[in-house]
mmCIF file of C-alpha atoms in Angstrom:
data_model
loop_
_atom_site.group_PDB
_atom_site.id
_atom_site.type_symbol
_atom_site.label_atom_id
_atom_site.label_comp_id
_atom_site.label_asym_id
_atom_site.label_seq_id
_atom_site.Cartn_x
_atom_site.Cartn_y
_atom_site.Cartn_z
ATOM 1 C CA UNK A 1 81.014 104.127 292.350
ATOM 2 C CA UNK A 2 83.680 102.117 290.509
ATOM 3 C CA UNK A 3 82.197 98.969 292.074
ATOM 4 C CA UNK A 4 79.475 99.251 289.408
ATOM 5 C CA UNK A 5 82.097 98.735 286.707
ATOM 6 C CA UNK A 6 84.120 95.656 285.903
ATOM 7 C CA UNK A 7 86.406 94.466 283.140
ATOM 8 C CA UNK A 8 87.340 90.980 281.990
ATOM 9 C CA UNK A 9 90.086 89.988 279.577
ATOM 10 C CA UNK A 10 90.369 87.076 277.197
ATOM 11 C CA UNK A 11 92.972 85.589 274.905
ATOM 12 C CA UNK A 12 91.708 83.428 272.053
ATOM 13 C CA UNK A 13 94.525 80.920 272.612
ATOM 14 C CA UNK A 14 93.205 80.012 276.097
ATOM 15 C CA UNK A 15 90.573 77.283 275.872
ATOM 16 C CA UNK A 16 89.285 77.094 279.438
ATOM 17 C CA UNK A 17 85.597 77.639 280.265
ATOM 18 C CA UNK A 18 85.911 81.103 281.824
ATOM 19 C CA UNK A 19 88.013 82.535 278.991
ATOM 20 C CA UNK A 20 85.660 81.138 276.331
ATOM 21 C CA UNK A 21 82.684 82.595 278.216
ATOM 22 C CA UNK A 22 84.219 86.105 278.171
ATOM 23 C CA UNK A 23 85.014 85.775 274.465
ATOM 24 C CA UNK A 24 81.437 84.643 273.673
ATOM 25 C CA UNK A 25 79.966 87.579 275.592
ATOM 26 C CA UNK A 26 82.186 89.897 273.543
ATOM 27 C CA UNK A 27 81.083 88.250 270.284
ATOM 28 C CA UNK A 28 77.413 88.592 271.268
ATOM 29 C CA UNK A 29 77.938 92.283 272.082
ATOM 30 C CA UNK A 30 79.668 92.740 268.728
ATOM 31 C CA UNK A 31 76.660 91.140 267.040
ATOM 32 C CA UNK A 32 74.278 93.471 268.912
ATOM 33 C CA UNK A 33 76.152 96.635 267.905
ATOM 34 C CA UNK A 34 78.121 95.824 264.757
ATOM 35 C CA UNK A 35 75.393 93.780 263.064
ATOM 36 C CA UNK A 36 71.938 94.498 264.527
ATOM 37 C CA UNK A 37 72.397 98.211 265.217
ATOM 38 C CA UNK A 38 74.856 99.387 262.564
ATOM 39 C CA UNK A 39 74.243 96.749 259.888
ATOM 40 C CA UNK A 40 77.935 96.387 259.063
ATOM 41 C CA UNK A 41 77.864 92.572 258.960
ATOM 42 C CA UNK A 42 75.371 89.712 259.108
ATOM 43 C CA UNK A 43 75.455 87.294 262.032
ATOM 44 C CA UNK A 44 72.964 84.966 263.695
ATOM 45 C CA UNK A 45 74.364 84.455 267.197
ATOM 46 C CA UNK A 46 77.922 85.821 267.249
ATOM 47 C CA UNK A 47 79.918 88.304 265.177
ATOM 48 C CA UNK A 48 83.330 86.798 264.531
ATOM 49 C CA UNK A 49 85.997 86.605 261.857
ATOM 50 C CA UNK A 50 89.346 85.017 261.014
ATOM 51 C CA UNK A 51 91.274 87.546 263.107
ATOM 52 C CA UNK A 52 89.666 86.383 266.347
ATOM 53 C CA UNK A 53 92.111 83.457 266.211
ATOM 54 C CA UNK A 54 94.997 85.897 266.752
ATOM 55 C CA UNK A 55 93.422 88.250 269.272
ATOM 56 C CA UNK A 56 93.013 89.218 272.895
ATOM 57 C CA UNK A 57 90.364 91.570 274.168
ATOM 58 C CA UNK A 58 88.517 93.322 276.954
ATOM 59 C CA UNK A 59 84.879 93.253 278.017
ATOM 60 C CA UNK A 60 83.466 96.101 280.125
ATOM 61 C CA UNK A 61 80.437 95.440 282.343
ATOM 62 C CA UNK A 62 78.185 97.802 284.275
ATOM 63 C CA UNK A 63 76.186 96.166 287.082
ATOM 64 C CA UNK A 64 77.217 92.810 285.572
ATOM 65 C CA UNK A 65 75.777 93.673 282.146
ATOM 66 C CA UNK A 66 78.274 93.644 279.239
ATOM 67 C CA UNK A 67 78.227 97.115 277.706
ATOM 68 C CA UNK A 68 81.494 97.600 275.789
ATOM 69 C CA UNK A 69 84.239 95.569 274.183
ATOM 70 C CA UNK A 70 87.332 95.819 272.036
ATOM 71 C CA UNK A 71 90.146 93.550 270.883
ATOM 72 C CA UNK A 72 93.742 93.737 269.781
ATOM 73 C CA UNK A 73 94.801 91.665 266.789
ATOM 74 C CA UNK A 74 98.375 90.447 266.771
ATOM 75 C CA UNK A 75 100.284 90.843 263.515
ATOM 76 C CA UNK A 76 100.681 87.414 261.853
ATOM 77 C CA UNK A 77 101.209 86.025 258.356
ATOM 78 C CA UNK A 78 97.641 87.210 257.680
ATOM 79 C CA UNK A 79 98.802 90.772 258.448
ATOM 80 C CA UNK A 80 96.238 93.150 259.987
ATOM 81 C CA UNK A 81 92.695 93.922 258.819
ATOM 82 C CA UNK A 82 93.489 97.637 258.383
ATOM 83 C CA UNK A 83 96.003 96.730 255.670
ATOM 84 C CA UNK A 84 93.545 94.359 254.009
ATOM 85 C CA UNK A 85 90.801 96.986 253.732
ATOM 86 C CA UNK A 86 92.973 100.010 252.867
ATOM 87 C CA UNK A 87 95.934 98.536 250.977
ATOM 88 C CA UNK A 88 97.873 101.544 252.235
ATOM 89 C CA UNK A 89 101.507 101.486 251.114
ATOM 90 C CA UNK A 90 102.442 103.642 254.134
ATOM 91 C CA UNK A 91 100.900 101.120 256.516
ATOM 92 C CA UNK A 92 102.507 98.223 254.658
ATOM 93 C CA UNK A 93 105.934 99.825 254.945
ATOM 94 C CA UNK A 94 105.394 100.540 258.624
ATOM 95 C CA UNK A 95 104.450 96.918 259.343
ATOM 96 C CA UNK A 96 107.485 95.669 257.426
ATOM 97 C CA UNK A 97 109.718 97.859 259.586
ATOM 98 C CA UNK A 98 107.742 97.285 262.819
ATOM 99 C CA UNK A 99 106.357 93.735 262.693
ATOM 100 C CA UNK A 100 105.561 93.600 266.419
ATOM 101 C CA UNK A 101 102.471 95.743 266.023
ATOM 102 C CA UNK A 102 98.842 95.084 266.879
ATOM 103 C CA UNK A 103 95.566 96.563 265.681
ATOM 104 C CA UNK A 104 92.762 97.855 267.892
ATOM 105 C CA UNK A 105 89.569 96.488 266.400
ATOM 106 C CA UNK A 106 85.824 96.019 267.051
ATOM 107 C CA UNK A 107 85.886 98.953 269.461
ATOM 108 C CA UNK A 108 82.252 99.444 270.466
ATOM 109 C CA UNK A 109 79.789 100.420 273.197
ATOM 110 C CA UNK A 110 76.169 99.288 273.495
ATOM 111 C CA UNK A 111 73.818 101.955 272.143
ATOM 112 C CA UNK A 112 71.862 102.743 275.328
ATOM 113 C CA UNK A 113 75.129 103.230 277.225
ATOM 114 C CA UNK A 114 76.207 105.875 274.751
ATOM 115 C CA UNK A 115 73.544 108.055 276.379
ATOM 116 C CA UNK A 116 74.767 110.630 278.891
ATOM 117 C CA UNK A 117 71.821 110.023 281.235
ATOM 118 C CA UNK A 118 71.660 106.238 281.422
ATOM 119 C CA UNK A 119 73.813 105.625 284.500
ATOM 120 C CA UNK A 120 71.894 107.667 287.085
ATOM 121 C CA UNK A 121 75.259 108.716 288.550
ATOM 122 C CA UNK A 122 76.273 112.320 287.739
ATOM 123 C CA UNK A 123 79.974 111.403 287.728
ATOM 124 C CA UNK A 124 79.490 108.607 285.166
ATOM 125 C CA UNK A 125 78.818 109.393 281.512
ATOM 126 C CA UNK A 126 79.475 107.896 278.096
ATOM 127 C CA UNK A 127 82.949 109.419 278.347
ATOM 128 C CA UNK A 128 83.603 107.333 281.483
ATOM 129 C CA UNK A 129 82.845 104.109 279.609
ATOM 130 C CA UNK A 130 84.877 105.268 276.626
ATOM 131 C CA UNK A 131 87.836 106.089 278.861
ATOM 132 C CA UNK A 132 87.549 102.737 280.681
ATOM 133 C CA UNK A 133 87.510 100.890 277.355
ATOM 134 C CA UNK A 134 90.545 102.823 276.096
ATOM 135 C CA UNK A 135 92.434 102.212 279.346
ATOM 136 C CA UNK A 136 91.615 98.499 279.270
ATOM 137 C CA UNK A 137 92.782 97.954 275.699
ATOM 138 C CA UNK A 138 95.928 100.088 276.159
ATOM 139 C CA UNK A 139 96.702 98.166 279.353
ATOM 140 C CA UNK A 140 96.303 94.907 277.448
ATOM 141 C CA UNK A 141 98.854 96.122 274.887
ATOM 142 C CA UNK A 142 101.146 97.082 277.741
ATOM 143 C CA UNK A 143 100.673 93.625 279.285
ATOM 144 C CA UNK A 144 101.822 91.989 276.038
ATOM 145 C CA UNK A 145 104.503 94.663 275.512
ATOM 146 C CA UNK A 146 103.299 95.556 272.030
ATOM 147 C CA UNK A 147 104.998 98.894 271.249
ATOM 148 C CA UNK A 148 102.732 100.020 268.413
ATOM 149 C CA UNK A 149 98.950 100.052 268.016
ATOM 150 C CA UNK A 150 97.194 100.653 264.712
ATOM 151 C CA UNK A 151 93.656 101.990 264.909
ATOM 152 C CA UNK A 152 91.443 102.484 261.834
ATOM 153 C CA UNK A 153 89.518 105.241 263.500
ATOM 154 C CA UNK A 154 86.716 107.721 262.890
ATOM 155 C CA UNK A 155 87.472 111.404 263.325
ATOM 156 C CA UNK A 156 85.179 111.752 266.368
ATOM 157 C CA UNK A 157 87.049 108.999 268.251
ATOM 158 C CA UNK A 158 90.372 110.613 267.375
ATOM 159 C CA UNK A 159 89.109 113.828 268.984
ATOM 160 C CA UNK A 160 88.073 111.887 272.097
ATOM 161 C CA UNK A 161 91.522 110.290 272.305
ATOM 162 C CA UNK A 162 93.114 113.719 272.129
ATOM 163 C CA UNK A 163 90.754 115.074 274.813
ATOM 164 C CA UNK A 164 91.928 112.256 277.097
ATOM 165 C CA UNK A 165 95.510 113.403 276.468
ATOM 166 C CA UNK A 166 96.448 110.542 274.123
ATOM 167 C CA UNK A 167 98.896 111.322 271.338
ATOM 168 C CA UNK A 168 97.511 110.120 267.998
ATOM 169 C CA UNK A 169 99.748 109.921 264.926
ATOM 170 C CA UNK A 170 98.226 109.890 261.463
ATOM 171 C CA UNK A 171 100.147 107.058 259.821
ATOM 172 C CA UNK A 172 98.499 107.885 256.518
ATOM 173 C CA UNK A 173 96.983 111.358 255.959
ATOM 174 C CA UNK A 174 94.479 109.957 253.446
ATOM 175 C CA UNK A 175 91.005 109.050 254.758
ATOM 176 C CA UNK A 176 89.702 105.590 253.861
ATOM 177 C CA UNK A 177 86.074 104.550 253.647
ATOM 178 C CA UNK A 178 85.446 101.332 255.591
ATOM 179 C CA UNK A 179 81.793 101.345 256.690
ATOM 180 C CA UNK A 180 82.484 105.004 257.518
ATOM 181 C CA UNK A 181 85.294 107.471 256.778
ATOM 182 C CA UNK A 182 88.300 106.482 258.870
ATOM 183 C CA UNK A 183 91.977 107.305 259.267
ATOM 184 C CA UNK A 184 94.887 104.942 259.885
ATOM 185 C CA UNK A 185 96.175 106.058 263.264
ATOM 186 C CA UNK A 186 99.201 105.005 265.268
ATOM 187 C CA UNK A 187 99.356 105.010 269.076
ATOM 188 C CA UNK A 188 102.753 104.359 270.652
ATOM 189 C CA UNK A 189 102.882 102.472 273.932
ATOM 190 C CA UNK A 190 105.797 104.468 275.348
ATOM 191 C CA UNK A 191 103.766 107.680 274.952
ATOM 192 C CA UNK A 192 101.058 106.395 277.309
ATOM 193 C CA UNK A 193 103.116 106.573 280.519
ATOM 194 C CA UNK A 194 101.463 109.856 281.531
ATOM 195 C CA UNK A 195 98.023 108.343 280.967
ATOM 196 C CA UNK A 196 98.805 105.324 283.148
ATOM 197 C CA UNK A 197 100.001 107.599 285.964
ATOM 198 C CA UNK A 198 97.117 110.066 286.149
ATOM 199 C CA UNK A 199 95.765 110.149 289.707
ATOM 200 C CA UNK A 200 92.145 110.521 288.566
ATOM 201 C CA UNK A 201 92.400 107.283 286.536
ATOM 202 C CA UNK A 202 93.756 105.163 289.409
ATOM 203 C CA UNK A 203 90.375 103.617 290.463
ATOM 204 C CA UNK A 204 89.753 102.328 286.934
ATOM 205 C CA UNK A 205 93.374 101.243 286.447
ATOM 206 C CA UNK A 206 93.284 99.262 289.694
ATOM 207 C CA UNK A 207 90.298 97.271 288.412
ATOM 208 C CA UNK A 208 92.155 96.651 285.148
ATOM 209 C CA UNK A 209 95.378 95.546 286.840
ATOM 210 C CA UNK A 210 93.501 93.122 289.084
ATOM 211 C CA UNK A 211 91.927 91.437 286.060
ATOM 212 C CA UNK A 212 95.227 91.314 284.176
ATOM 213 C CA UNK A 213 96.616 89.295 287.080
ATOM 214 C CA UNK A 214 93.754 86.837 286.526
ATOM 215 C CA UNK A 215 94.603 86.695 282.829
ATOM 216 C CA UNK A 216 98.247 85.951 283.650
ATOM 217 C CA UNK A 217 97.132 83.123 285.943
ATOM 218 C CA UNK A 218 94.901 81.643 283.229
ATOM 219 C CA UNK A 219 97.697 81.823 280.668
ATOM 220 C CA UNK A 220 100.096 80.117 283.074
ATOM 221 C CA UNK A 221 97.584 77.339 283.780
ATOM 222 C CA UNK A 222 96.897 76.898 280.072
ATOM 223 C CA UNK A 223 100.626 76.663 279.358
ATOM 224 C CA UNK A 224 101.123 74.024 282.061
ATOM 225 C CA UNK A 225 98.204 71.987 280.727
ATOM 226 C CA UNK A 226 99.629 72.194 277.224
ATOM 227 C CA UNK A 227 103.045 71.029 278.421
ATOM 228 C CA UNK A 228 101.440 68.184 280.342
ATOM 229 C CA UNK A 229 99.556 67.078 277.230
ATOM 230 C CA UNK A 230 102.739 67.144 275.152
ATOM 231 C CA UNK A 231 104.646 65.147 277.804
ATOM 232 C CA UNK A 232 101.863 62.576 277.976
ATOM 233 C CA UNK A 233 101.825 62.243 274.166
ATOM 234 C CA UNK A 234 105.583 61.692 274.111
#
């Protein structure tokens, strides 16, 4: 039944039509969940922020309907949003020592797909979507070879990560209140090898790897177009 699922990836630096379309669908989904449902922010058409300029992300679809999305934010001179909202000295020190770090952000699933009975397939549940979203965003980090992932995460999602066999480090033992009580967690890329090699995850990982090849092709095309523009200007 994996043919009912699909994933698409975007990188905010790629300006072609297909990449922008995936990003817009993600921003609309963020508006539906983050703004309309949870009331965390106000947005008319899209939910976006400054950090989208330095991000890449995944969009999960079920029967061609976008149902889940997440992004990774690359560490830049603007730092990461988790540091901005917590001002954690432990996180600040970690980023100073490990600058090539990203943050998992805007991790969300459409409300009706958080129901266990929505899919009409006994083998597919909310946990399936959650796992697919985790695998997609971890695979994106692996694609960009980012060794460390920060996740400002609720306790219930930490428990889900641990159920899936993912090692979660508490970078700061203190809880922080950002919309809800959250903890600054660290996930290390090199500790995910077992996850990427689990036989039962292969069907989902094959879908992910196929789409990452498409992302690589789009990035290569975008780079060639950029070089051509520079050569023409010179």
